[in-house]
Amino acid sequence: MRRAIALALAAFTIGVAITGSATFTCSAQGPVDPARIITELGGAGVTVALGAGLLVTDPPTGLTFVSATVTTALAVEALKVTLGRARPYVPGENGRFTGPKLSGEYHSMPSGHTANAFAMATVLADRYPEGAGLFYTLAGLVGASRIALGVHWPSDVVAGAAIGSYIGSRAVSGHIKILDLSQ
């Protein structure tokens, strides 16, 4: 488990150095909301930094990671626009599905942060099985943070977890490849 954590931290650090990414968006005013920090673990900044780090430190895992996260992002965005589900904070909508919408206020289903966190957890758990419990716990906390922050309904989080886990498992099995450097 220590090795998995050390490798993940090393890959993340290298990725941050390469990309300058992994910005955490927390306000300096008032107490820090743990949900705002945890939610960023499923965000683009952490994903880009960790992916870049893995491409340098563990290229096969990095390629699988990129395949899983890019495919997850594409699938989630297509579903968000197509379904048009109102977010919890949209007055009077109560999570209604409206059909195709471009407004972010109607991009609740599925949770992209959760889907991404579970796609990452699936790839990392396959490569570093001793850290699987930690990876999936963090992914679950990302999902819970999305509900706590009032930006997703519980069903959005469940759908995101299922999508991310499925796409991550397909990438791990070699059925999804965005980049193939073996040729």
Tab-separated table of C-alpha atoms in Angstrom:
chain	number	residue	atom	x	y	z
A	1	MET	CA	0.000	0.000	0.000
A	2	ARG	CA	2.840	2.396	0.808
A	3	ARG	CA	4.344	1.742	-2.613
A	4	ALA	CA	1.038	2.531	-4.344
A	5	ILE	CA	0.642	5.779	-2.413
A	6	ALA	CA	4.274	6.761	-3.010
A	7	LEU	CA	3.997	6.062	-6.742
A	8	ALA	CA	0.698	7.927	-7.041
A	9	LEU	CA	2.138	10.933	-5.181
A	10	ALA	CA	5.313	10.887	-7.290
A	11	ALA	CA	3.299	10.692	-10.507
A	12	PHE	CA	1.025	13.496	-9.331
A	13	THR	CA	3.969	15.712	-8.350
A	14	ILE	CA	5.702	15.161	-11.685
A	15	GLY	CA	2.434	15.849	-13.481
A	16	VAL	CA	1.941	19.130	-11.615
A	17	ALA	CA	5.495	20.141	-12.514
A	18	ILE	CA	4.947	19.293	-16.191
A	19	THR	CA	1.480	20.757	-16.639
A	20	GLY	CA	1.294	23.434	-13.981
A	21	SER	CA	-2.159	21.980	-13.344
A	22	ALA	CA	-4.062	20.691	-10.310
A	23	THR	CA	-5.453	24.011	-9.147
A	24	PHE	CA	-7.605	23.694	-6.067
A	25	THR	CA	-10.385	26.274	-6.027
A	26	CYS	CA	-10.882	27.064	-2.359
A	27	SER	CA	-11.691	30.495	-1.048
A	28	ALA	CA	-9.338	32.066	1.482
A	29	GLN	CA	-12.340	33.611	3.226
A	30	GLY	CA	-13.728	31.710	6.184
A	31	PRO	CA	-13.103	28.099	7.139
A	32	VAL	CA	-12.036	25.658	4.424
A	33	ASP	CA	-14.860	23.362	3.370
A	34	PRO	CA	-13.457	19.806	3.154
A	35	ALA	CA	-16.028	18.962	0.454
A	36	ARG	CA	-14.515	21.636	-1.807
A	37	ILE	CA	-11.074	20.061	-1.455
A	38	ILE	CA	-12.258	16.469	-1.853
A	39	THR	CA	-14.365	17.311	-4.912
A	40	GLU	CA	-11.245	18.528	-6.742
A	41	LEU	CA	-9.811	14.993	-6.620
A	42	GLY	CA	-12.247	14.176	-9.425
A	43	GLY	CA	-11.600	17.393	-11.332
A	44	ALA	CA	-9.664	18.122	-14.485
A	45	GLY	CA	-6.606	19.612	-12.768
A	46	VAL	CA	-5.840	16.530	-10.694
A	47	THR	CA	-6.629	14.273	-13.652
A	48	VAL	CA	-4.269	16.090	-16.015
A	49	ALA	CA	-1.489	16.236	-13.441
A	50	LEU	CA	-1.786	12.589	-12.422
A	51	GLY	CA	-2.130	11.456	-16.040
A	52	ALA	CA	0.972	13.383	-17.101
A	53	GLY	CA	2.910	12.023	-14.143
A	54	LEU	CA	1.871	8.463	-14.916
A	55	LEU	CA	2.867	8.873	-18.566
A	56	VAL	CA	6.379	9.736	-17.323
A	57	THR	CA	6.725	7.308	-14.396
A	58	ASP	CA	4.628	4.350	-15.605
A	59	PRO	CA	3.794	4.762	-19.324
A	60	PRO	CA	1.557	1.682	-19.740
A	61	THR	CA	-0.586	2.750	-16.780
A	62	GLY	CA	-0.476	6.352	-17.988
A	63	LEU	CA	-1.829	5.345	-21.399
A	64	THR	CA	-4.626	3.325	-19.803
A	65	PHE	CA	-5.358	6.212	-17.421
A	66	VAL	CA	-5.601	8.709	-20.288
A	67	SER	CA	-7.822	6.353	-22.283
A	68	ALA	CA	-10.159	5.867	-19.320
A	69	THR	CA	-10.414	9.522	-18.304
A	70	VAL	CA	-10.769	10.972	-21.813
A	71	THR	CA	-13.433	8.425	-22.764
A	72	THR	CA	-15.249	9.035	-19.483
A	73	ALA	CA	-15.233	12.804	-20.032
A	74	LEU	CA	-16.620	12.440	-23.555
A	75	ALA	CA	-19.369	10.040	-22.480
A	76	VAL	CA	-20.367	12.152	-19.483
A	77	GLU	CA	-20.529	15.403	-21.434
A	78	ALA	CA	-22.654	13.811	-24.153
A	79	LEU	CA	-25.066	12.482	-21.532
A	80	LYS	CA	-25.216	15.778	-19.624
A	81	VAL	CA	-26.180	17.742	-22.737
A	82	THR	CA	-28.598	15.089	-23.987
A	83	LEU	CA	-30.434	14.484	-20.708
A	84	GLY	CA	-30.608	18.093	-19.541
A	85	ARG	CA	-31.244	17.320	-15.891
A	86	ALA	CA	-31.654	20.351	-13.632
A	87	ARG	CA	-29.130	20.670	-10.833
A	88	PRO	CA	-30.406	20.743	-7.232
A	89	TYR	CA	-29.897	24.503	-6.954
A	90	VAL	CA	-32.102	25.381	-9.969
A	91	PRO	CA	-35.301	26.837	-8.465
A	92	GLY	CA	-38.559	25.038	-9.191
A	93	GLU	CA	-37.080	22.282	-11.351
A	94	ASN	CA	-36.624	19.514	-8.718
A	95	GLY	CA	-34.171	17.541	-10.846
A	96	ARG	CA	-36.423	17.502	-13.887
A	97	PHE	CA	-35.040	16.065	-17.135
A	98	THR	CA	-35.653	18.619	-19.880
A	99	GLY	CA	-33.899	17.027	-22.831
A	100	PRO	CA	-30.999	18.622	-24.676
A	101	LYS	CA	-29.661	21.736	-22.949
A	102	LEU	CA	-26.382	23.617	-23.232
A	103	SER	CA	-26.747	25.442	-19.912
A	104	GLY	CA	-24.586	24.065	-17.100
A	105	GLU	CA	-27.560	24.446	-14.765
A	106	TYR	CA	-29.046	21.481	-16.616
A	107	HIS	CA	-25.955	19.252	-16.631
A	108	SER	CA	-26.570	17.351	-13.412
A	109	MET	CA	-26.842	13.767	-14.740
A	110	PRO	CA	-24.366	12.077	-14.518
A	111	SER	CA	-21.794	13.490	-12.107
A	112	GLY	CA	-18.620	14.030	-14.115
A	113	HIS	CA	-16.359	14.412	-11.086
A	114	THR	CA	-17.655	11.112	-9.716
A	115	ALA	CA	-17.370	9.314	-13.061
A	116	ASN	CA	-13.833	10.561	-13.472
A	117	ALA	CA	-12.859	9.625	-9.916
A	118	PHE	CA	-14.145	6.070	-10.414
A	119	ALA	CA	-12.440	5.739	-13.805
A	120	MET	CA	-9.153	6.817	-12.184
A	121	ALA	CA	-9.712	4.509	-9.194
A	122	THR	CA	-10.390	1.542	-11.474
A	123	VAL	CA	-7.175	2.049	-13.444
A	124	LEU	CA	-5.062	2.699	-10.356
A	125	ALA	CA	-6.594	-0.240	-8.445
A	126	ASP	CA	-5.776	-2.561	-11.330
A	127	ARG	CA	-2.152	-1.405	-11.480
A	128	TYR	CA	-1.634	-0.970	-7.728
A	129	PRO	CA	-4.043	-3.474	-6.099
A	130	GLU	CA	-2.653	-2.847	-2.615
A	131	GLY	CA	-4.100	0.671	-2.822
A	132	ALA	CA	-7.505	-0.328	-4.239
A	133	GLY	CA	-9.387	0.353	-1.012
A	134	LEU	CA	-7.902	3.838	-0.753
A	135	PHE	CA	-8.557	4.667	-4.416
A	136	TYR	CA	-12.194	3.596	-4.280
A	137	THR	CA	-12.748	5.285	-0.910
A	138	LEU	CA	-11.464	8.568	-2.332
A	139	ALA	CA	-13.689	8.133	-5.404
A	140	GLY	CA	-16.689	7.549	-3.122
A	141	LEU	CA	-15.815	10.664	-1.139
A	142	VAL	CA	-15.701	12.680	-4.360
A	143	GLY	CA	-19.242	11.513	-5.095
A	144	ALA	CA	-20.412	12.373	-1.583
A	145	SER	CA	-18.803	15.805	-1.878
A	146	ARG	CA	-20.800	16.544	-5.038
A	147	ILE	CA	-24.026	15.910	-3.119
A	148	ALA	CA	-22.806	17.866	-0.070
A	149	LEU	CA	-21.967	20.841	-2.275
A	150	GLY	CA	-25.488	20.802	-3.680
A	151	VAL	CA	-24.491	20.382	-7.319
A	152	HIS	CA	-25.746	16.813	-7.885
A	153	TRP	CA	-28.595	14.550	-6.903
A	154	PRO	CA	-27.661	11.164	-5.363
A	155	SER	CA	-28.767	9.358	-8.535
A	156	ASP	CA	-26.342	11.522	-10.569
A	157	VAL	CA	-23.511	10.298	-8.364
A	158	VAL	CA	-24.566	6.644	-8.634
A	159	ALA	CA	-24.755	6.964	-12.426
A	160	GLY	CA	-21.344	8.653	-12.517
A	161	ALA	CA	-19.781	5.903	-10.395
A	162	ALA	CA	-21.211	3.221	-12.678
A	163	ILE	CA	-20.060	4.961	-15.859
A	164	GLY	CA	-16.542	5.632	-14.545
A	165	SER	CA	-16.136	2.090	-13.226
A	166	TYR	CA	-17.362	0.575	-16.485
A	167	ILE	CA	-15.187	2.717	-18.752
A	168	GLY	CA	-12.196	2.266	-16.437
A	169	SER	CA	-12.609	-1.513	-16.549
A	170	ARG	CA	-12.896	-1.453	-20.365
A	171	ALA	CA	-9.700	0.603	-20.579
A	172	VAL	CA	-7.895	-1.755	-18.183
A	173	SER	CA	-8.957	-4.752	-20.281
A	174	GLY	CA	-7.570	-3.067	-23.406
A	175	HIS	CA	-10.938	-2.508	-25.074
A	176	ILE	CA	-10.579	1.281	-24.992
A	177	LYS	CA	-7.364	2.888	-26.236
A	178	ILE	CA	-7.112	6.590	-26.967
A	179	LEU	CA	-3.340	6.487	-27.427
A	180	ASP	CA	-1.446	3.463	-28.631
A	181	LEU	CA	2.307	4.017	-28.750
A	182	SER	CA	3.142	0.362	-29.427
A	183	GLN	CA	3.177	0.838	-33.199
